[in-house]
């Protein structure tokens, strides 16, 4: 009898079939996750986190199903140990600790987290939806000056010393001056120094500001807010694909308007009536103080169920028109009930349609369900690309 | 020669002296990573499939929690291939060597193992590796998705072979002799006697096309491989490969208690009689033995599962003690776990071992239900019936290529888990390409028809 040892078969350690099949499983999980992506994304709070742009999705293992019998009402099994018929081996679960015992060690309960890069997700969505790329607004006033490198000089700030270039100069000089003593180490003289030069160049603005305004009055329910959030999320992702720097502003309003940070934005609710002009005024204020439309590509998105106070109509119209005239694009998204139940357009829909008619870059869409979010997104980006 | 080799050799000659009869055993010390994979795949090199990846992670988690230590794995054949873990101590590996010889003796002599050996030959490790290679080639030429959907179906039906049937079997006879003309009823005979009625011409003598399948077919893998209307040759090959491996796994599955018990009996006995082992080594080996054959985890009073090593070991000791080694060898030859438990686990043994049947209601307490010997036997054997799978047979293949599967729920006692059954049906449909139906019952015992 011989006993071989693994050293004679070193390949055992080189690859792992288990790991290979595990990776394949993960690939399949990823594909499955992709399919329910919009839903997942809408539930996570990731709009304003540009630094760590990944979504962690907790998932269960995929199950390779087999035929098996339905669970018996009473499970019987063989056991071993001390015990007489009627003895209790494991007490029944109390109502209260039903939660605690969930984390048992059963096989089905191991979970893991799939991490997806938001950029990848968005790339994938863009491909899927065949959406065009956005273009920054090109107007003279938008241009900002930018320093670019151009040429070298013998004088300059130390921080802009180009070492490679300097060494080249030294080598050239050395080669000419002392061809016989090539062995010597090359020394540098002031004349060899080369500094990078900067010149000013005008360039189009590459930063954008996105203002999200949400109607949180009593008539906007949870589901409508979620649809609005999904629309906002994807609109923002699309804009982020284009601009190096995107800043966000979250405004909510009922009869009054407030600015929120993102984490509170979608939780905000109010029982008041709806006065759209308040949020439009607030948006103008924000633009005036922080995001000058001549320096930023400003996008304004507004989600509402469309019902504005009748007496606010004129004021809302004026304020919204003012916004639409200044920003790259204004998107209005109306949430809620199926359009056929509405005998006519809501007041806000009318206003935005009118603004659109007057040649401003305005888009309107109606979102009643998940699918409409995609339609709205597609419409927005197609229009936006066409308007450039 | 290493110490282990030296002990192994001496244990082997002791084993031969004591009458163990086996094909040569090829031992190999393997790293923990390979041992883990063998535990997951069941074979050292086996076809790729994502479901093994899930089991692999579960196994890693269990091992990291210390729940599962793999000492050895042995593949019966000629020669047998035994893998010992290179991280085992010398004492453990000495014990394991003796244990493997017990398995080797069992595998050569037990009728179920011998039957597989006769049908497929004694080279399962190489066979499975060749299968894995063929599947790799299929992936290269047809893409991973297509191969995967075939494997999804084939592996889901892995246990659905006819264990009494042959590994190599031919297709059904295409024609059957026509059935006898049914006896005439009084009207027909009177009608025939009327004047002017001619004797009808005898039906063309010849054969009648047989229905497919001619009887409920439980060997689903074989049935699909042979009768799926649009199966490519390579897809059919995959079904047959999975099926061949299932035939290999069946004896291992159906004799687990006997086989582990037999190997434990022999490792204990061989070590006891191996006078050449130094005392300390013997002691640590015997400690490892008692860890393996103890009925519950340390510190526990009861277990809701039966340790097959312990149960098998106890029964074999009793058989040898009461009936002698020769009788034990006959039992090892003739029985599988069903016969072994029903014939040899008696009331006295069950009482001594403290076996019982427990009942668990969902969310409710678990209590000892009975200590009746028949109930205990059936509780131990219940998960083993029909290769651990529900009895599902192909019953009808129609002319349009659609197939009907029927679940034999009266003999299984209840219906199928419908959600999973539907998914399996979807897997099958993806390779069958025509409608697939499955008949079973729901929890209220009403007929259910699943389709895909």
PDB file of N, CA, C and O in Angstrom, chain A residues 165-222:
ATOM      1  N   UNK A 165      11.287  66.463 -17.967  1.00  0.00           N
ATOM      2  CA  UNK A 165      11.757  67.395 -18.979  1.00  0.00           C
ATOM      3  C   UNK A 165      13.123  67.981 -18.585  1.00  0.00           C
ATOM      4  O   UNK A 165      14.025  68.102 -19.415  1.00  0.00           O
ATOM      5  N   UNK A 166      13.250  68.324 -17.315  1.00  0.00           N
ATOM      6  CA  UNK A 166      14.487  68.890 -16.810  1.00  0.00           C
ATOM      7  C   UNK A 166      15.635  67.908 -16.990  1.00  0.00           C
ATOM      8  O   UNK A 166      16.715  68.264 -17.456  1.00  0.00           O
ATOM      9  N   UNK A 167      15.380  66.666 -16.658  1.00  0.00           N
ATOM     10  CA  UNK A 167      16.424  65.649 -16.812  1.00  0.00           C
ATOM     11  C   UNK A 167      16.816  65.503 -18.266  1.00  0.00           C
ATOM     12  O   UNK A 167      17.994  65.350 -18.599  1.00  0.00           O
ATOM     13  N   UNK A 168      15.838  65.556 -19.142  1.00  0.00           N
ATOM     14  CA  UNK A 168      16.123  65.442 -20.584  1.00  0.00           C
ATOM     15  C   UNK A 168      17.074  66.552 -21.015  1.00  0.00           C
ATOM     16  O   UNK A 168      18.040  66.313 -21.754  1.00  0.00           O
ATOM     17  N   UNK A 169      16.768  67.747 -20.567  1.00  0.00           N
ATOM     18  CA  UNK A 169      17.612  68.887 -20.914  1.00  0.00           C
ATOM     19  C   UNK A 169      19.037  68.656 -20.416  1.00  0.00           C
ATOM     20  O   UNK A 169      20.010  68.904 -21.115  1.00  0.00           O
ATOM     21  N   UNK A 170      19.123  68.166 -19.167  1.00  0.00           N
ATOM     22  CA  UNK A 170      20.437  67.935 -18.583  1.00  0.00           C
ATOM     23  C   UNK A 170      21.205  66.901 -19.394  1.00  0.00           C
ATOM     24  O   UNK A 170      22.398  67.071 -19.678  1.00  0.00           O
ATOM     25  N   UNK A 171      20.518  65.852 -19.797  1.00  0.00           N
ATOM     26  CA  UNK A 171      21.174  64.793 -20.573  1.00  0.00           C
ATOM     27  C   UNK A 171      21.657  65.330 -21.908  1.00  0.00           C
ATOM     28  O   UNK A 171      22.783  65.080 -22.347  1.00  0.00           O
ATOM     29  N   UNK A 172      20.819  66.127 -22.535  1.00  0.00           N
ATOM     30  CA  UNK A 172      21.201  66.705 -23.834  1.00  0.00           C
ATOM     31  C   UNK A 172      22.459  67.569 -23.679  1.00  0.00           C
ATOM     32  O   UNK A 172      23.415  67.450 -24.436  1.00  0.00           O
ATOM     33  N   UNK A 173      22.396  68.427 -22.647  1.00  0.00           N
ATOM     34  CA  UNK A 173      23.516  69.335 -22.435  1.00  0.00           C
ATOM     35  C   UNK A 173      24.789  68.531 -22.155  1.00  0.00           C
ATOM     36  O   UNK A 173      25.843  68.801 -22.719  1.00  0.00           O
ATOM     37  N   UNK A 174      24.639  67.539 -21.335  1.00  0.00           N
ATOM     38  CA  UNK A 174      25.759  66.706 -20.953  1.00  0.00           C
ATOM     39  C   UNK A 174      26.379  66.048 -22.174  1.00  0.00           C
ATOM     40  O   UNK A 174      27.596  66.004 -22.354  1.00  0.00           O
ATOM     41  N   UNK A 175      25.530  65.561 -23.029  1.00  0.00           N
ATOM     42  CA  UNK A 175      25.991  64.862 -24.225  1.00  0.00           C
ATOM     43  C   UNK A 175      26.797  65.797 -25.113  1.00  0.00           C
ATOM     44  O   UNK A 175      27.790  65.393 -25.742  1.00  0.00           O
ATOM     45  N   UNK A 176      26.407  67.048 -25.179  1.00  0.00           N
ATOM     46  CA  UNK A 176      27.127  67.992 -26.018  1.00  0.00           C
ATOM     47  C   UNK A 176      28.419  68.451 -25.347  1.00  0.00           C
ATOM     48  O   UNK A 176      29.483  68.479 -25.963  1.00  0.00           O
ATOM     49  N   UNK A 177      28.322  68.763 -24.077  1.00  0.00           N
ATOM     50  CA  UNK A 177      29.459  69.372 -23.396  1.00  0.00           C
ATOM     51  C   UNK A 177      30.582  68.393 -23.104  1.00  0.00           C
ATOM     52  O   UNK A 177      31.751  68.722 -23.201  1.00  0.00           O
ATOM     53  N   UNK A 178      30.290  67.200 -22.686  1.00  0.00           N
ATOM     54  CA  UNK A 178      31.348  66.307 -22.246  1.00  0.00           C
ATOM     55  C   UNK A 178      31.205  64.923 -22.851  1.00  0.00           C
ATOM     56  O   UNK A 178      30.941  63.959 -22.140  1.00  0.00           O
ATOM     57  N   UNK A 179      31.382  64.828 -24.160  1.00  0.00           N
ATOM     58  CA  UNK A 179      31.187  63.526 -24.791  1.00  0.00           C
ATOM     59  C   UNK A 179      32.199  62.485 -24.324  1.00  0.00           C
ATOM     60  O   UNK A 179      31.919  61.292 -24.385  1.00  0.00           O
ATOM     61  N   UNK A 180      33.368  62.899 -23.833  1.00  0.00           N
ATOM     62  CA  UNK A 180      34.397  61.939 -23.482  1.00  0.00           C
ATOM     63  C   UNK A 180      34.197  61.352 -22.093  1.00  0.00           C
ATOM     64  O   UNK A 180      34.664  60.264 -21.808  1.00  0.00           O
ATOM     65  N   UNK A 181      33.545  62.090 -21.276  1.00  0.00           N
ATOM     66  CA  UNK A 181      33.452  61.607 -19.898  1.00  0.00           C
ATOM     67  C   UNK A 181      32.019  61.186 -19.565  1.00  0.00           C
ATOM     68  O   UNK A 181      31.414  61.646 -18.619  1.00  0.00           O
ATOM     69  N   UNK A 182      31.501  60.336 -20.402  1.00  0.00           N
ATOM     70  CA  UNK A 182      30.115  59.904 -20.255  1.00  0.00           C
ATOM     71  C   UNK A 182      29.836  59.185 -18.941  1.00  0.00           C
ATOM     72  O   UNK A 182      28.693  59.092 -18.514  1.00  0.00           O
ATOM     73  N   UNK A 183      30.891  58.634 -18.374  1.00  0.00           N
ATOM     74  CA  UNK A 183      30.687  57.836 -17.165  1.00  0.00           C
ATOM     75  C   UNK A 183      30.223  58.706 -16.003  1.00  0.00           C
ATOM     76  O   UNK A 183      29.546  58.234 -15.100  1.00  0.00           O
ATOM     77  N   UNK A 184      30.656  59.975 -16.051  1.00  0.00           N
ATOM     78  CA  UNK A 184      30.337  60.855 -14.929  1.00  0.00           C
ATOM     79  C   UNK A 184      28.842  60.952 -14.679  1.00  0.00           C
ATOM     80  O   UNK A 184      28.057  60.935 -15.623  1.00  0.00           O
ATOM     81  N   UNK A 185      28.439  61.063 -13.430  1.00  0.00           N
ATOM     82  CA  UNK A 185      27.022  61.302 -13.182  1.00  0.00           C
ATOM     83  C   UNK A 185      26.606  62.678 -13.699  1.00  0.00           C
ATOM     84  O   UNK A 185      27.417  63.604 -13.700  1.00  0.00           O
ATOM     85  N   UNK A 186      25.404  62.743 -14.161  1.00  0.00           N
ATOM     86  CA  UNK A 186      24.943  63.989 -14.759  1.00  0.00           C
ATOM     87  C   UNK A 186      24.591  64.983 -13.668  1.00  0.00           C
ATOM     88  O   UNK A 186      23.887  64.640 -12.720  1.00  0.00           O
ATOM     89  N   UNK A 187      25.083  66.173 -13.805  1.00  0.00           N
ATOM     90  CA  UNK A 187      24.732  67.187 -12.816  1.00  0.00           C
ATOM     91  C   UNK A 187      23.748  68.159 -13.442  1.00  0.00           C
ATOM     92  O   UNK A 187      23.690  68.310 -14.657  1.00  0.00           O
ATOM     93  N   UNK A 188      22.964  68.785 -12.605  1.00  0.00           N
ATOM     94  CA  UNK A 188      21.976  69.741 -13.101  1.00  0.00           C
ATOM     95  C   UNK A 188      22.498  71.155 -12.897  1.00  0.00           C
ATOM     96  O   UNK A 188      23.149  71.448 -11.898  1.00  0.00           O
ATOM     97  N   UNK A 189      22.208  72.012 -13.870  1.00  0.00           N
ATOM     98  CA  UNK A 189      22.473  73.433 -13.663  1.00  0.00           C
ATOM     99  C   UNK A 189      21.152  74.165 -13.834  1.00  0.00           C
ATOM    100  O   UNK A 189      20.203  73.600 -14.393  1.00  0.00           O
ATOM    101  N   UNK A 190      21.104  75.411 -13.362  1.00  0.00           N
ATOM    102  CA  UNK A 190      19.855  76.160 -13.428  1.00  0.00           C
ATOM    103  C   UNK A 190      19.257  76.207 -14.821  1.00  0.00           C
ATOM    104  O   UNK A 190      18.042  76.207 -14.988  1.00  0.00           O
ATOM    105  N   UNK A 191      20.145  76.203 -15.808  1.00  0.00           N
ATOM    106  CA  UNK A 191      19.676  76.327 -17.176  1.00  0.00           C
ATOM    107  C   UNK A 191      18.836  75.129 -17.633  1.00  0.00           C
ATOM    108  O   UNK A 191      18.059  75.231 -18.569  1.00  0.00           O
ATOM    109  N   UNK A 192      19.031  74.013 -16.967  1.00  0.00           N
ATOM    110  CA  UNK A 192      18.280  72.810 -17.371  1.00  0.00           C
ATOM    111  C   UNK A 192      16.843  72.832 -16.899  1.00  0.00           C
ATOM    112  O   UNK A 192      15.997  72.124 -17.436  1.00  0.00           O
ATOM    113  N   UNK A 193      16.597  73.595 -15.868  1.00  0.00           N
ATOM    114  CA  UNK A 193      15.264  73.530 -15.264  1.00  0.00           C
ATOM    115  C   UNK A 193      14.182  73.926 -16.256  1.00  0.00           C
ATOM    116  O   UNK A 193      14.328  74.860 -17.027  1.00  0.00           O
ATOM    117  N   UNK A 194      13.089  73.153 -16.224  1.00  0.00           N
ATOM    118  CA  UNK A 194      11.940  73.491 -17.074  1.00  0.00           C
ATOM    119  C   UNK A 194      10.688  73.501 -16.201  1.00  0.00           C
ATOM    120  O   UNK A 194      10.476  72.566 -15.421  1.00  0.00           O
ATOM    121  N   UNK A 195       9.908  74.537 -16.369  1.00  0.00           N
ATOM    122  CA  UNK A 195       8.678  74.658 -15.576  1.00  0.00           C
ATOM    123  C   UNK A 195       7.483  74.619 -16.500  1.00  0.00           C
ATOM    124  O   UNK A 195       7.504  75.196 -17.590  1.00  0.00           O
ATOM    125  N   UNK A 196       6.480  73.959 -16.033  1.00  0.00           N
ATOM    126  CA  UNK A 196       5.253  73.912 -16.835  1.00  0.00           C
ATOM    127  C   UNK A 196       4.582  75.276 -16.783  1.00  0.00           C
ATOM    128  O   UNK A 196       4.555  75.913 -15.735  1.00  0.00           O
ATOM    129  N   UNK A 197       4.016  75.628 -17.901  1.00  0.00           N
ATOM    130  CA  UNK A 197       3.315  76.907 -17.936  1.00  0.00           C
ATOM    131  C   UNK A 197       1.817  76.684 -18.010  1.00  0.00           C
ATOM    132  O   UNK A 197       1.351  75.695 -18.580  1.00  0.00           O
ATOM    133  N   UNK A 198       1.071  77.578 -17.416  1.00  0.00           N
ATOM    134  CA  UNK A 198      -0.388  77.479 -17.469  1.00  0.00           C
ATOM    135  C   UNK A 198      -0.935  78.659 -18.249  1.00  0.00           C
ATOM    136  O   UNK A 198      -0.400  79.760 -18.171  1.00  0.00           O
ATOM    137  N   UNK A 199      -1.963  78.420 -19.009  1.00  0.00           N
ATOM    138  CA  UNK A 199      -2.651  79.542 -19.652  1.00  0.00           C
ATOM    139  C   UNK A 199      -4.130  79.445 -19.341  1.00  0.00           C
ATOM    140  O   UNK A 199      -4.651  78.371 -19.053  1.00  0.00           O
ATOM    141  N   UNK A 200      -4.798  80.545 -19.425  1.00  0.00           N
ATOM    142  CA  UNK A 200      -6.229  80.557 -19.177  1.00  0.00           C
ATOM    143  C   UNK A 200      -6.960  80.199 -20.442  1.00  0.00           C
ATOM    144  O   UNK A 200      -6.615  80.646 -21.515  1.00  0.00           O
ATOM    145  N   UNK A 201      -7.968  79.435 -20.305  1.00  0.00           N
ATOM    146  CA  UNK A 201      -8.801  79.035 -21.437  1.00  0.00           C
ATOM    147  C   UNK A 201     -10.243  79.108 -21.002  1.00  0.00           C
ATOM    148  O   UNK A 201     -10.563  78.579 -19.931  1.00  0.00           O
ATOM    149  N   UNK A 202     -11.083  79.638 -21.775  1.00  0.00           N
ATOM    150  CA  UNK A 202     -12.499  79.574 -21.402  1.00  0.00           C
ATOM    151  C   UNK A 202     -13.030  78.160 -21.666  1.00  0.00           C
ATOM    152  O   UNK A 202     -12.650  77.547 -22.655  1.00  0.00           O
ATOM    153  N   UNK A 203     -13.847  77.672 -20.803  1.00  0.00           N
ATOM    154  CA  UNK A 203     -14.420  76.343 -21.050  1.00  0.00           C
ATOM    155  C   UNK A 203     -15.860  76.332 -20.545  1.00  0.00           C
ATOM    156  O   UNK A 203     -16.209  77.082 -19.650  1.00  0.00           O
ATOM    157  N   UNK A 204     -16.664  75.477 -21.113  1.00  0.00           N
ATOM    158  CA  UNK A 204     -18.056  75.463 -20.677  1.00  0.00           C
ATOM    159  C   UNK A 204     -18.166  74.970 -19.235  1.00  0.00           C
ATOM    160  O   UNK A 204     -17.360  74.173 -18.775  1.00  0.00           O
ATOM    161  N   UNK A 205     -19.148  75.461 -18.549  1.00  0.00           N
ATOM    162  CA  UNK A 205     -19.355  75.061 -17.158  1.00  0.00           C
ATOM    163  C   UNK A 205     -19.647  73.577 -17.101  1.00  0.00           C
ATOM    164  O   UNK A 205     -20.386  73.043 -17.919  1.00  0.00           O
ATOM    165  N   UNK A 206     -19.066  72.898 -16.156  1.00  0.00           N
ATOM    166  CA  UNK A 206     -19.302  71.466 -16.054  1.00  0.00           C
ATOM    167  C   UNK A 206     -19.979  71.120 -14.744  1.00  0.00           C
ATOM    168  O   UNK A 206     -20.032  69.986 -14.349  1.00  0.00           O
ATOM    169  N   UNK A 207     -20.449  72.136 -14.062  1.00  0.00           N
ATOM    170  CA  UNK A 207     -21.161  71.786 -12.844  1.00  0.00           C
ATOM    171  C   UNK A 207     -22.650  72.038 -13.041  1.00  0.00           C
ATOM    172  O   UNK A 207     -23.057  72.899 -13.808  1.00  0.00           O
ATOM    173  N   UNK A 208     -23.415  71.210 -12.361  1.00  0.00           N
ATOM    174  CA  UNK A 208     -24.853  71.329 -12.486  1.00  0.00           C
ATOM    175  C   UNK A 208     -25.483  71.381 -11.105  1.00  0.00           C
ATOM    176  O   UNK A 208     -24.909  70.881 -10.141  1.00  0.00           O
ATOM    177  N   UNK A 209     -26.616  72.013 -11.034  1.00  0.00           N
ATOM    178  CA  UNK A 209     -27.390  72.001  -9.811  1.00  0.00           C
ATOM    179  C   UNK A 209     -28.762  71.464 -10.161  1.00  0.00           C
ATOM    180  O   UNK A 209     -29.337  71.834 -11.190  1.00  0.00           O
ATOM    181  N   UNK A 210     -29.247  70.554  -9.359  1.00  0.00           N
ATOM    182  CA  UNK A 210     -30.562  69.983  -9.618  1.00  0.00           C
ATOM    183  C   UNK A 210     -31.462  70.339  -8.438  1.00  0.00           C
ATOM    184  O   UNK A 210     -31.122  70.083  -7.289  1.00  0.00           O
ATOM    185  N   UNK A 211     -32.543  70.972  -8.759  1.00  0.00           N
ATOM    186  CA  UNK A 211     -33.487  71.349  -7.706  1.00  0.00           C
ATOM    187  C   UNK A 211     -34.702  70.442  -7.807  1.00  0.00           C
ATOM    188  O   UNK A 211     -35.365  70.385  -8.846  1.00  0.00           O
ATOM    189  N   UNK A 212     -34.925  69.706  -6.753  1.00  0.00           N
ATOM    190  CA  UNK A 212     -36.100  68.848  -6.711  1.00  0.00           C
ATOM    191  C   UNK A 212     -37.151  69.506  -5.834  1.00  0.00           C
ATOM    192  O   UNK A 212     -36.862  69.881  -4.697  1.00  0.00           O
ATOM    193  N   UNK A 213     -38.314  69.643  -6.363  1.00  0.00           N
ATOM    194  CA  UNK A 213     -39.388  70.206  -5.553  1.00  0.00           C
ATOM    195  C   UNK A 213     -40.503  69.176  -5.489  1.00  0.00           C
ATOM    196  O   UNK A 213     -40.866  68.560  -6.499  1.00  0.00           O
ATOM    197  N   UNK A 214     -41.004  68.960  -4.292  1.00  0.00           N
ATOM    198  CA  UNK A 214     -42.012  67.927  -4.111  1.00  0.00           C
ATOM    199  C   UNK A 214     -43.200  68.495  -3.354  1.00  0.00           C
ATOM    200  O   UNK A 214     -43.034  69.170  -2.341  1.00  0.00           O
ATOM    201  N   UNK A 215     -44.355  68.192  -3.887  1.00  0.00           N
ATOM    202  CA  UNK A 215     -45.594  68.565  -3.221  1.00  0.00           C
ATOM    203  C   UNK A 215     -45.848  67.540  -2.117  1.00  0.00           C
ATOM    204  O   UNK A 215     -45.968  66.354  -2.392  1.00  0.00           O
ATOM    205  N   UNK A 216     -45.868  67.970  -0.875  1.00  0.00           N
ATOM    206  CA  UNK A 216     -46.094  67.025   0.211  1.00  0.00           C
ATOM    207  C   UNK A 216     -47.406  67.299   0.921  1.00  0.00           C
ATOM    208  O   UNK A 216     -47.593  66.944   2.070  1.00  0.00           O
ATOM    209  N   UNK A 217     -48.298  67.948   0.223  1.00  0.00           N
ATOM    210  CA  UNK A 217     -49.575  68.254   0.854  1.00  0.00           C
ATOM    211  C   UNK A 217     -50.349  66.965   1.101  1.00  0.00           C
ATOM    212  O   UNK A 217     -49.978  65.895   0.617  1.00  0.00           O
ATOM    213  N   UNK A 218     -51.418  67.075   1.846  1.00  0.00           N
ATOM    214  CA  UNK A 218     -52.182  65.906   2.257  1.00  0.00           C
ATOM    215  C   UNK A 218     -52.596  64.988   1.124  1.00  0.00           C
ATOM    216  O   UNK A 218     -52.684  63.777   1.306  1.00  0.00           O
ATOM    217  N   UNK A 219     -52.796  65.539  -0.059  1.00  0.00           N
ATOM    218  CA  UNK A 219     -53.308  64.709  -1.147  1.00  0.00           C
ATOM    219  C   UNK A 219     -52.234  63.822  -1.781  1.00  0.00           C
ATOM    220  O   UNK A 219     -52.539  62.939  -2.567  1.00  0.00           O
ATOM    221  N   UNK A 220     -50.949  64.064  -1.451  1.00  0.00           N
ATOM    222  CA  UNK A 220     -49.890  63.202  -2.005  1.00  0.00           C
ATOM    223  C   UNK A 220     -49.664  62.049  -1.040  1.00  0.00           C
ATOM    224  O   UNK A 220     -49.144  62.236   0.055  1.00  0.00           O
ATOM    225  N   UNK A 221     -50.033  60.851  -1.453  1.00  0.00           N
ATOM    226  CA  UNK A 221     -49.856  59.747  -0.505  1.00  0.00           C
ATOM    227  C   UNK A 221     -48.478  59.103  -0.669  1.00  0.00           C
ATOM    228  O   UNK A 221     -47.695  59.465  -1.534  1.00  0.00           O
ATOM    229  N   UNK A 222     -48.237  58.148   0.181  1.00  0.00           N
ATOM    230  CA  UNK A 222     -46.955  57.445   0.236  1.00  0.00           C
ATOM    231  C   UNK A 222     -46.531  56.908  -1.139  1.00  0.00           C
ATOM    232  O   UNK A 222     -45.408  57.105  -1.592  1.00  0.00           O
TER     233      UNK A 222
END
